[in-house]
Tab-separated table of C-alpha atoms in Angstrom:
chain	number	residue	atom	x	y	z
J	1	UNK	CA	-20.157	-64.438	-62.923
J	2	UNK	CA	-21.146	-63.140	-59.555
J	3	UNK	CA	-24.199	-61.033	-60.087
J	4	UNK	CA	-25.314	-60.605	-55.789
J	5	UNK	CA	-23.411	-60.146	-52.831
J	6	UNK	CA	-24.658	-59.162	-49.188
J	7	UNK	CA	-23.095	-58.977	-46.285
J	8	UNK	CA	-24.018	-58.670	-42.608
J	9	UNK	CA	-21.606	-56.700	-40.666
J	10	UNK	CA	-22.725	-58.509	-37.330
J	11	UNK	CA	-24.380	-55.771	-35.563
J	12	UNK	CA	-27.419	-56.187	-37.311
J	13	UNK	CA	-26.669	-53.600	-40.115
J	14	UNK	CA	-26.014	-54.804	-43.414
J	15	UNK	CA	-25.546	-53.828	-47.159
J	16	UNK	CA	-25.514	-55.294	-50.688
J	17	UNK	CA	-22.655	-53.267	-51.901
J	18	UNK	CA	-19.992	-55.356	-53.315
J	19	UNK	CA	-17.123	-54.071	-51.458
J	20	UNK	CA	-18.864	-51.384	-48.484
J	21	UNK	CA	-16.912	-48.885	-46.258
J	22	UNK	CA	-18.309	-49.249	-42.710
J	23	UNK	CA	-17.880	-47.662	-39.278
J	24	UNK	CA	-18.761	-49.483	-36.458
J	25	UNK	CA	-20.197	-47.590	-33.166
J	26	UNK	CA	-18.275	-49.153	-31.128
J	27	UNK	CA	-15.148	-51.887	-30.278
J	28	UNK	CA	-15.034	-55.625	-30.547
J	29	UNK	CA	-15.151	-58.895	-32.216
J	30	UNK	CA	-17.925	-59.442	-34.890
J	31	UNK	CA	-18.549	-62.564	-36.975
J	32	UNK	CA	-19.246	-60.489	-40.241
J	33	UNK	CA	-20.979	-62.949	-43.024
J	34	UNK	CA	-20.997	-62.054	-46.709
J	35	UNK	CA	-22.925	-64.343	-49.122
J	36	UNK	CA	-22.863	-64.150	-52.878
J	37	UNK	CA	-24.502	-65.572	-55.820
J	38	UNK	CA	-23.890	-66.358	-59.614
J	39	UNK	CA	-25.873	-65.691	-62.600
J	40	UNK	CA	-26.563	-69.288	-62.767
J	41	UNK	CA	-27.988	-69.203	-59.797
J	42	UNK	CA	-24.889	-70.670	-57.222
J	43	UNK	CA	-24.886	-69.395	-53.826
J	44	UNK	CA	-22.297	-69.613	-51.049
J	45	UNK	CA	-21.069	-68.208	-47.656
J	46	UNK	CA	-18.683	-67.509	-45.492
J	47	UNK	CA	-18.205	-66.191	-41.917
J	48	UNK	CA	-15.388	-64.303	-40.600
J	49	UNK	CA	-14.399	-62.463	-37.402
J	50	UNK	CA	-14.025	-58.487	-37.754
J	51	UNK	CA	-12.310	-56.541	-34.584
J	52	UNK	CA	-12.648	-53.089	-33.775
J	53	UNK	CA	-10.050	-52.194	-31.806
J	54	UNK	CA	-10.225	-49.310	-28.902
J	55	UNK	CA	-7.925	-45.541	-30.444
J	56	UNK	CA	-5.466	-45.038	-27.193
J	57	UNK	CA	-6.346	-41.436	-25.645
J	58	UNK	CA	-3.093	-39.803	-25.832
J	59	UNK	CA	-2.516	-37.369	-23.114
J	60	UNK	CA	0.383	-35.959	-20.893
J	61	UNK	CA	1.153	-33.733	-17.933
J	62	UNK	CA	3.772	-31.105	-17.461
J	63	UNK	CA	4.507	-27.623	-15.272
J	64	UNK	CA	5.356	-24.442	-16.929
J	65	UNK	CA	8.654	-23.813	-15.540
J	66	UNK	CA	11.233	-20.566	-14.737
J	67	UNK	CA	13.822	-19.768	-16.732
J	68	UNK	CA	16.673	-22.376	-16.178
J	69	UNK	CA	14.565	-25.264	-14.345
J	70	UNK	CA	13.218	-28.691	-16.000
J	71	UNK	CA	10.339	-29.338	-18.037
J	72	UNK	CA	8.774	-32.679	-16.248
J	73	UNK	CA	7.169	-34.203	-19.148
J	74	UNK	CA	4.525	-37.586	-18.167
J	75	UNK	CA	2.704	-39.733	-20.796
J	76	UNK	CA	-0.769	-40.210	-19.440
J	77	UNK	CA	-2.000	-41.586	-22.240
J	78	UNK	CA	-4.904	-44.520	-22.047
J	79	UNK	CA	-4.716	-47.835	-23.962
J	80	UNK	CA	-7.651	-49.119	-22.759
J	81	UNK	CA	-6.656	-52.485	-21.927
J	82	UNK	CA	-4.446	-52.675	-25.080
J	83	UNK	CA	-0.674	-52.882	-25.678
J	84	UNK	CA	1.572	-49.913	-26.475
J	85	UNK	CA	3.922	-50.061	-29.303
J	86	UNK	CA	5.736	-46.734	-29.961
J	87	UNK	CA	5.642	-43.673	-28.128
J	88	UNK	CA	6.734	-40.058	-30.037
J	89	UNK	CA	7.462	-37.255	-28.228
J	90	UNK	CA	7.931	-33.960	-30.838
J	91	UNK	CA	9.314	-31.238	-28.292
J	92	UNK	CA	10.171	-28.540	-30.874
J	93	UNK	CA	13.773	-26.917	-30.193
J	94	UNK	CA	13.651	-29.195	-27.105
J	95	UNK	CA	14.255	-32.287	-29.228
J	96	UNK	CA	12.212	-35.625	-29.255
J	97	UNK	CA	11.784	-38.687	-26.902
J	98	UNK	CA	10.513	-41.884	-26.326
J	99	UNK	CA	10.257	-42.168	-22.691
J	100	UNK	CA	7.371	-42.321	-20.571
J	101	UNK	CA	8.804	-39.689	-18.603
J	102	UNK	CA	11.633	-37.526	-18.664
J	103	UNK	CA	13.238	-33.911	-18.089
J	104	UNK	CA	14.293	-30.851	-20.221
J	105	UNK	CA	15.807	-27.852	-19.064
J	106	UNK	CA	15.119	-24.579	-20.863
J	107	UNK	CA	16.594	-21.308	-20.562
J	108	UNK	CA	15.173	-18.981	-23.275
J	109	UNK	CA	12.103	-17.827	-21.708
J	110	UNK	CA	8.854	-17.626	-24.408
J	111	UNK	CA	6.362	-20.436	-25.558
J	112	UNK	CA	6.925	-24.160	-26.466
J	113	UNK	CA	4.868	-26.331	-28.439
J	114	UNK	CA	4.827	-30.328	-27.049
J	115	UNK	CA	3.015	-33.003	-29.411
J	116	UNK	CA	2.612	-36.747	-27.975
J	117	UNK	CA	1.997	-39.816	-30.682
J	118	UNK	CA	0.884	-43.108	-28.899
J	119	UNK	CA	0.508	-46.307	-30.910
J	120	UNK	CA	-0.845	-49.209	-29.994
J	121	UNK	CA	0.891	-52.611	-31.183
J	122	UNK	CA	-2.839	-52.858	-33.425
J	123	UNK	CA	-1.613	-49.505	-35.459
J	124	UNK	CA	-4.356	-47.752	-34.087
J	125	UNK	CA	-2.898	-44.163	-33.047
J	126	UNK	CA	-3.888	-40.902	-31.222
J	127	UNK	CA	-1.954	-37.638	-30.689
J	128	UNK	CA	-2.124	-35.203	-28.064
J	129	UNK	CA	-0.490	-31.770	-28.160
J	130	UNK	CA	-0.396	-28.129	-25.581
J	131	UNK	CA	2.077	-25.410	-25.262
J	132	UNK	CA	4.859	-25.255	-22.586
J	133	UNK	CA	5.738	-21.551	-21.288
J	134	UNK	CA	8.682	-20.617	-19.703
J	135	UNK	CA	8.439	-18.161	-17.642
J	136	UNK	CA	11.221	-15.389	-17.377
J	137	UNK	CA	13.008	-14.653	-14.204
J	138	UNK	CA	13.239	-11.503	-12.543
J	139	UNK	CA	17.105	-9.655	-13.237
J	140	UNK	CA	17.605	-8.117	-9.919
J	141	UNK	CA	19.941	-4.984	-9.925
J	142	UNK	CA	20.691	-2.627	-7.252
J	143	UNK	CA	23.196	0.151	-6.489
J	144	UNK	CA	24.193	1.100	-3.204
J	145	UNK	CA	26.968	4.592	-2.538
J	146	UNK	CA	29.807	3.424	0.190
J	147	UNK	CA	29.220	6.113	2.925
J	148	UNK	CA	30.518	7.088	6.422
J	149	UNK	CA	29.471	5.839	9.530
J	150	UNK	CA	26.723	6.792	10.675
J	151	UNK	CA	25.039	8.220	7.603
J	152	UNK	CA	22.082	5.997	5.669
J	153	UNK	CA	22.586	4.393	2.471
J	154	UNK	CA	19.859	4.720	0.243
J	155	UNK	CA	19.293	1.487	-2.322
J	156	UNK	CA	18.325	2.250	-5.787
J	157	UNK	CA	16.498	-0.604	-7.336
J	158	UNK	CA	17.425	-1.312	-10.687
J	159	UNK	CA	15.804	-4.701	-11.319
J	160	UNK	CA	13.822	-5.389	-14.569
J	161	UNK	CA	11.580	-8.443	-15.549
J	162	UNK	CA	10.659	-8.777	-19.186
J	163	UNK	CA	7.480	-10.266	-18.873
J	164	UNK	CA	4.877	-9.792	-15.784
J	165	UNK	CA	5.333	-7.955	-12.348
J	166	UNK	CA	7.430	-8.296	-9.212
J	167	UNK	CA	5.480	-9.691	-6.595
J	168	UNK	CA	8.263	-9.474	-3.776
J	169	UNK	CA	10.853	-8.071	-2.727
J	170	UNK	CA	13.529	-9.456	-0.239
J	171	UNK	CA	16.578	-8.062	1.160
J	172	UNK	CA	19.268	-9.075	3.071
J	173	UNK	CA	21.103	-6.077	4.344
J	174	UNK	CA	24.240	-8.015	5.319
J	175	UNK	CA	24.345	-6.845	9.543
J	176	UNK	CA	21.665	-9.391	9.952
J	177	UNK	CA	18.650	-6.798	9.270
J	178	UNK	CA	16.003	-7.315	6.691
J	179	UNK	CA	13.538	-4.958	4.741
J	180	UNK	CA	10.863	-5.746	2.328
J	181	UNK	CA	10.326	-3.095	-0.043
J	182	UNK	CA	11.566	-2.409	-3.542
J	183	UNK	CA	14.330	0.723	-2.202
J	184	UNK	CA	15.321	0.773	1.420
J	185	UNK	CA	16.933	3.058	3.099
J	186	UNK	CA	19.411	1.559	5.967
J	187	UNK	CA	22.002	2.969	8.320
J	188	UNK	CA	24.878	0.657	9.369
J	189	UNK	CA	26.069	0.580	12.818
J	190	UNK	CA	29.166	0.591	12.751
J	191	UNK	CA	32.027	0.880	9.695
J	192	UNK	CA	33.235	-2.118	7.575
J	193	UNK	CA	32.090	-4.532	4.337
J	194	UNK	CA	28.517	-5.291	4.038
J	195	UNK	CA	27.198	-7.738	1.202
J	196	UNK	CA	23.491	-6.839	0.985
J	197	UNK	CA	21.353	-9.267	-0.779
J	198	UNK	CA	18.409	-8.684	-3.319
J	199	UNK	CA	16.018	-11.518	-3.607
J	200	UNK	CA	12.922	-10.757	-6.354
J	201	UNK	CA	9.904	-13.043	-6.678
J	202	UNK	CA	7.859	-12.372	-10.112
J	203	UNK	CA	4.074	-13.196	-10.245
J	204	UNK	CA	4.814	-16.547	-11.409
J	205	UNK	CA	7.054	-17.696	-8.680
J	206	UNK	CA	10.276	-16.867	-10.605
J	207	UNK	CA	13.789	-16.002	-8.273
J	208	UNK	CA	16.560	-14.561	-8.517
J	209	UNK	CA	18.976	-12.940	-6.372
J	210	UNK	CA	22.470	-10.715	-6.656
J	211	UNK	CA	24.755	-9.268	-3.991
J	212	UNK	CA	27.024	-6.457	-3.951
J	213	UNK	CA	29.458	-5.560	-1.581
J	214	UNK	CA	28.611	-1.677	0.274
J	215	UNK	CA	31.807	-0.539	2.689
J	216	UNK	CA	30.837	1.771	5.474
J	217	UNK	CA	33.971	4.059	6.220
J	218	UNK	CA	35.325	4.728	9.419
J	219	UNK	CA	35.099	8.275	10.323
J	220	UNK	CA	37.380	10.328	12.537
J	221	UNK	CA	36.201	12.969	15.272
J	222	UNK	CA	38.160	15.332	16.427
J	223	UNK	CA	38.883	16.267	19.535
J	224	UNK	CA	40.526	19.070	21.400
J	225	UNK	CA	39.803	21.414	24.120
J	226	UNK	CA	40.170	25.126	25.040
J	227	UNK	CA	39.891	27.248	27.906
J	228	UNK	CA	38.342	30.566	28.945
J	229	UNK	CA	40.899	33.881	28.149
J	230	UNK	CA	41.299	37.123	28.418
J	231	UNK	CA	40.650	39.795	25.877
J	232	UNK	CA	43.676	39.489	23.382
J	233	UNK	CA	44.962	36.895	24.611
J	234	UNK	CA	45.056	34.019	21.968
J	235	UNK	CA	43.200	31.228	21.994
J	236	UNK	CA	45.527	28.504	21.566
J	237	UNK	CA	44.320	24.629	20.344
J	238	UNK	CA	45.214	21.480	18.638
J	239	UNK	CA	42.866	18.970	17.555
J	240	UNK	CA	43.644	15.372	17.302
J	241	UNK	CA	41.172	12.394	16.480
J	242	UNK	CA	39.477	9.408	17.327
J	243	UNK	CA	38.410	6.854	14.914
J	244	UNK	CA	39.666	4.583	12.321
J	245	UNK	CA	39.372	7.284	9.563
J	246	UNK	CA	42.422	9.342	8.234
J	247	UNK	CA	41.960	12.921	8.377
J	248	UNK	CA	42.781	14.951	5.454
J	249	UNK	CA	41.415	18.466	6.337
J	250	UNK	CA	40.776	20.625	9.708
J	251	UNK	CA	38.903	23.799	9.510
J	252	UNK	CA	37.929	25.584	12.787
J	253	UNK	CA	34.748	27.857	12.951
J	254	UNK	CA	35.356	30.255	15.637
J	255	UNK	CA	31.608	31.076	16.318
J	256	UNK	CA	32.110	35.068	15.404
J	257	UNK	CA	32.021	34.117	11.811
J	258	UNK	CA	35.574	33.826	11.379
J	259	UNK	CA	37.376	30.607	10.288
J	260	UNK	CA	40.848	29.146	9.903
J	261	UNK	CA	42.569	25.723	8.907
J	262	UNK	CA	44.806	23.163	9.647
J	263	UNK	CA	44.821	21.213	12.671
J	264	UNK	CA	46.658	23.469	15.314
J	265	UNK	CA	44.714	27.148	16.234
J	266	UNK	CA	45.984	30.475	17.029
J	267	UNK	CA	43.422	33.212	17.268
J	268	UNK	CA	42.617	36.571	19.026
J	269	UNK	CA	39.180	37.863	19.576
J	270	UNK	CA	38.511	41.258	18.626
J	271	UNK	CA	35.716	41.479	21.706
J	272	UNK	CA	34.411	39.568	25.101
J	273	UNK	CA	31.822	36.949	24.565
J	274	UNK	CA	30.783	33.755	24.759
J	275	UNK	CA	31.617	31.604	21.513
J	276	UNK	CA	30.902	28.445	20.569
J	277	UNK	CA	34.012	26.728	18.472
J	278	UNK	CA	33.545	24.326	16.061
J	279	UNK	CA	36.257	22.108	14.947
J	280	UNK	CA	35.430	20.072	11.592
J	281	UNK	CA	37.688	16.696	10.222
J	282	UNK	CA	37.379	15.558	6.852
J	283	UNK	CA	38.952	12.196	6.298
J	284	UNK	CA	40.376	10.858	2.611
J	285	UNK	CA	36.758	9.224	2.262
J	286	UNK	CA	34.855	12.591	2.835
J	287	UNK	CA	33.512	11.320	6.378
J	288	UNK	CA	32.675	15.204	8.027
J	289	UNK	CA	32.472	15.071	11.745
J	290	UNK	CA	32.295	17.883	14.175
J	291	UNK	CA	33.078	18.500	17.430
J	292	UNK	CA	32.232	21.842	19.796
J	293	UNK	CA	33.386	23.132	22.835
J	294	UNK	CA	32.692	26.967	24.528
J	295	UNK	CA	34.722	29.704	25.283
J	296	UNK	CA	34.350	32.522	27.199
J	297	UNK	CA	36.489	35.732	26.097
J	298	UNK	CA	36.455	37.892	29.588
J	299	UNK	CA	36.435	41.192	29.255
J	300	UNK	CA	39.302	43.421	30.104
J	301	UNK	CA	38.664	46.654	32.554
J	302	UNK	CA	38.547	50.104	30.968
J	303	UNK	CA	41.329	52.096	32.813
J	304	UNK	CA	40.679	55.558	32.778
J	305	UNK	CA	41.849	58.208	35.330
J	306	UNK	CA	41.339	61.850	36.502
J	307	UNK	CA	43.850	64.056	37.707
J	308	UNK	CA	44.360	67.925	38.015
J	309	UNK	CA	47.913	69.596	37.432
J	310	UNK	CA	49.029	71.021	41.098
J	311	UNK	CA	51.458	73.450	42.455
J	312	UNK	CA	54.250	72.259	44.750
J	313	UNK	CA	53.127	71.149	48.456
J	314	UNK	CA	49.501	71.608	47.054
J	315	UNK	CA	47.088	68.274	47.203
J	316	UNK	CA	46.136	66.390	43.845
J	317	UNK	CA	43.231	64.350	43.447
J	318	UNK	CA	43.364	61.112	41.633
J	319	UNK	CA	40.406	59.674	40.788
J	320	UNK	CA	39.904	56.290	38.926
J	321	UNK	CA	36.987	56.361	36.444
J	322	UNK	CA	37.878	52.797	35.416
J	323	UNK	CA	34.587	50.121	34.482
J	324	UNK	CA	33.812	46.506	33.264
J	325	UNK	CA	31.513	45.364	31.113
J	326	UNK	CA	30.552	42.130	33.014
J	327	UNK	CA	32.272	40.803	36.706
J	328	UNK	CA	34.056	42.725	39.349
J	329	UNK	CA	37.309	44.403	39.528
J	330	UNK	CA	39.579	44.246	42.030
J	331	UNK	CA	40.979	47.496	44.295
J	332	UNK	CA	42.573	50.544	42.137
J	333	UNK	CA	47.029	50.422	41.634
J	334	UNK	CA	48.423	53.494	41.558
J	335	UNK	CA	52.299	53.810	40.711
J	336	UNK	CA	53.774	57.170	40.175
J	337	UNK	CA	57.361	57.877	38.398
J	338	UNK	CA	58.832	59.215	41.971
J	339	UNK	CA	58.294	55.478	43.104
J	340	UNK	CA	55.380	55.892	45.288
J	341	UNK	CA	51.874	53.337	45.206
J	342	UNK	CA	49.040	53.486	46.213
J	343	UNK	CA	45.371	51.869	46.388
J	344	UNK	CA	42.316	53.329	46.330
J	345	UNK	CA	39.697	54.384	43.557
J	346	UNK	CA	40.269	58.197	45.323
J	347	UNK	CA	43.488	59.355	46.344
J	348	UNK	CA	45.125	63.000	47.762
J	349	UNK	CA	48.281	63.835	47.705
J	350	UNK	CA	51.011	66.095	47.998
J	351	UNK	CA	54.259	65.995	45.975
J	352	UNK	CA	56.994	68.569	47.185
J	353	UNK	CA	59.403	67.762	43.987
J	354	UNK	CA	58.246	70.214	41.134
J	355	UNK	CA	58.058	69.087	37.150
J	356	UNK	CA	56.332	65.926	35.358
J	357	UNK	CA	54.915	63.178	37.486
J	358	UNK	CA	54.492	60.220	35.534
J	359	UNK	CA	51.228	58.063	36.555
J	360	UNK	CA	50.238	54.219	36.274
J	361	UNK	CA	46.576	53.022	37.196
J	362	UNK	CA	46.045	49.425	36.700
J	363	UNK	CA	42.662	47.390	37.353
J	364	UNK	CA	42.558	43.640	37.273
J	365	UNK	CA	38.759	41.898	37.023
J	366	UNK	CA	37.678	38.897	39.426
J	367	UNK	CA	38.662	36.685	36.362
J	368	UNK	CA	42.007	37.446	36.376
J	369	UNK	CA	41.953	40.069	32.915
J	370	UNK	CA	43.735	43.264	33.922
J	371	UNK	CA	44.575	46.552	31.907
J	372	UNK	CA	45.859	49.548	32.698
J	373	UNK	CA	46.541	53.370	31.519
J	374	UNK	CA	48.838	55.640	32.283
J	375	UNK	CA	49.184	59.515	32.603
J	376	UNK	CA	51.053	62.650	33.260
J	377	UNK	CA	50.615	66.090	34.957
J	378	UNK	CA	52.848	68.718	36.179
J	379	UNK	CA	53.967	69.473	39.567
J	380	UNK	CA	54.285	73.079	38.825
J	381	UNK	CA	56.646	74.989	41.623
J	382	UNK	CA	55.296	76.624	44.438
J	383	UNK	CA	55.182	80.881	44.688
J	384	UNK	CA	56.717	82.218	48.001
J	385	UNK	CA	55.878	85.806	48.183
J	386	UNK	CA	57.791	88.225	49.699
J	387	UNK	CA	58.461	91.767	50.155
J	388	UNK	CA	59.540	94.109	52.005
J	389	UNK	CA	58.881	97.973	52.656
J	390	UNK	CA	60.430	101.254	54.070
J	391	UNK	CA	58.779	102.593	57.455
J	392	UNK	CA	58.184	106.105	57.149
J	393	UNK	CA	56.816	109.520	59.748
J	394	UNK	CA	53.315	110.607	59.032
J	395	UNK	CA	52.718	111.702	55.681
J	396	UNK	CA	55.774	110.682	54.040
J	397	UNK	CA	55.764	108.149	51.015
J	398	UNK	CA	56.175	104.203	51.790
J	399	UNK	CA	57.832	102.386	49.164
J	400	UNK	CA	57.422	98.376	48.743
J	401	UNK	CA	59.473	96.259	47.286
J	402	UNK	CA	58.548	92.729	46.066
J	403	UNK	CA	60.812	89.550	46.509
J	404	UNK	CA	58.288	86.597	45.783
J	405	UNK	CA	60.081	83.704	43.601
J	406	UNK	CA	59.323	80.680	43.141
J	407	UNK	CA	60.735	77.322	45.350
């Protein structure tokens, strides 16, 4: 029976062991020699080549990717000069694969372990493994009122991301302007359908984008005119429109605190001034425009007159104690009931026709606004005295006798 062994591994270690575990330092061929002997003393040899053969490194490449794009997975691994014979890709819930290189996409955003098994065709094997991420993308949401012409639309942000930050924001405000923060504020030219675009960037390069459509309605303005009056006179107007819009509702402001509706106007003022009216259109989309033009309410003379009841054939005086607030007024119109006129702020005259004379003074301002007032005295008839008497002799008794009447 075999009572010695020893062996010589070739790399000048060695051991008398019967049947050793070894670990070489390094690759390659050895001649590896074991000798053994009997308990009778026989000896013998033999010499046999032992390979160490090189582990491959196993090693890939890959991007973390957004929401939606690919995975591009890449075996890197190193044979060192030997032959591959399988290849094992363990992607978790992205499957498994053979290929040297090859796409996934991914959608769920979150973390995703990747494992790599490389064989050579000598059995030796080495694995490699990391974690994938995909990163979330941004969920842009905005809100935007339709408004009138004119008036600025204010954009209310309501984007989210579920994991990290916005980095940038992007907008596209559909009449070829641009802004750059997270809520703009933008006025449209002109009316019509806008599609404003929202483009986010996230702090890992993640996009995303949404539109929405924002109409600007066409207003209407109104338009009328009015002209300068008299005191009570009315002031009469109608107000029509220009623009696209359809009006719904007309309300004037008369500028003396009063107001009325609908689109024609018929008003008196209650005193002279200068007022500015206001005429406002509301269209079935709530567009409000306004428009304003001034009138001037002249103001009408105050007639008043002065005259003193008279006898027959005595003069009257007339006297005109008429005034104006503002302007001029023209020369004073007399008319009496007996069919006479006259002008003059001062007048004397004589009317032979006893009872009521009826009297007419009118004034008329350099604008045109005239009033007048009218009166009436008494043409009371005249006394004609008369007597007569007795002629008498020196100391006798005269008697008189009175004959006055009146004519």
């Amino acid at each position: 029976f075999i009572t010695a062994w020893s062996w010589d591994f070739g790399d000048g270690k060695s051991t008398t062991i019967r049947n050793p575990v070894y670990r070489y330092a390094d690759t390659g061929a050895r001649t590896v020699m074991l000798s053994a002997k009997s308990n009778n003393g026989c000896a013998d040899t033999v010499r046999k080549i032992s390979r160490v053969y090189t582990v491959p490194n196993a090693k890939f490449a890959f991007s973390n990717v957004c929401s939606g794009d690919s995975f591009r997975f890449t075996d890197l691994s190193n044979l060192y000069g030997d032959t591959l014979q399988s290849r094992s890709w363990n992607l978790g819930v992205m499957g498994t694969s053979s290929d040297s290189s090859f796409k996934r996409i991914m959608k769920p955003w979150g973390k995703y372990p990747v494992s790599l098994v490389v064989q050579s065709i000598h059995g030796c094997k080495h694995s490699s493994s990391d974690t994938g991420r995909v990163y979330p993308l941004p969920q842009p949401a905005f809100a935007a009122d339709s408004v009138c012409e004119g008036l600025t639309n204010t954009f209310r942000n309501n984007s989210k991301l579920p994991q990290g930050s916005i980095s940038a924001y992007n907008w596209k405000l559909g009449d070829g302007n641009v802004a750059v923060i997270a809520a703009p504020k933008h006025k449209y030219g002109i009316q019509g359908l806008y599609n404003p675009v929202l483009k986010l960037t996230s702090d890992k390069g993640c996009m995303d984008s949404v539109s929405q459509p924002v109409i600007v309605y066409a207003p209407a303005w109104p338009v009328f005119a009015v002209n300068n009056l008299c005191l009570r006179e009315s002031l009469v107007s109608a107000a029509n429109k220009r623009g696209a819009g359809n009006p719904t509702n007309y309300k004037w402001f008369l500028g003396n605190g009063d107001s009325a509706g609908g689109a024609s106007l018929n008003y008196t003022y209650s005193a002279a001034g200068t007022y500015s009216v206001r005429m406002r259109l509301t269209t079935d989309k709530g567009c409000v425009r306004d428009s304003t033009a001034t009138v001037i309410i002249h103001p009408l003379p105050q007639v008043l007159m002065n005259a003193v009841n008279p006898c027959k054939d005595d003069s009257l005086v007339f006297t005109d104690l008429s005034s104006i607030s503002s302007g001029l007024m023209g020369p004073s119109q007399w008319r009496f009931s007996n069919g006479e006129m006259a002008v003059g702020s001062k007048l004397l005259k004589k009317f032979s026709t006893p009872g009521t004379l009826g009297i007419w003074l009118k004034r008329r301002s350099n604008e045109g606004c005239w009033d007048s007032a009218s009166a009436s005295t008494v043409v009371y008839p005249a006394v004609k005295v008369k007597y007569s008497s007795t002629n008498v002799c020196e100391e006798e008794t005269t008697s008189f006798f009175d004959s006055t009447f009146s004519v």
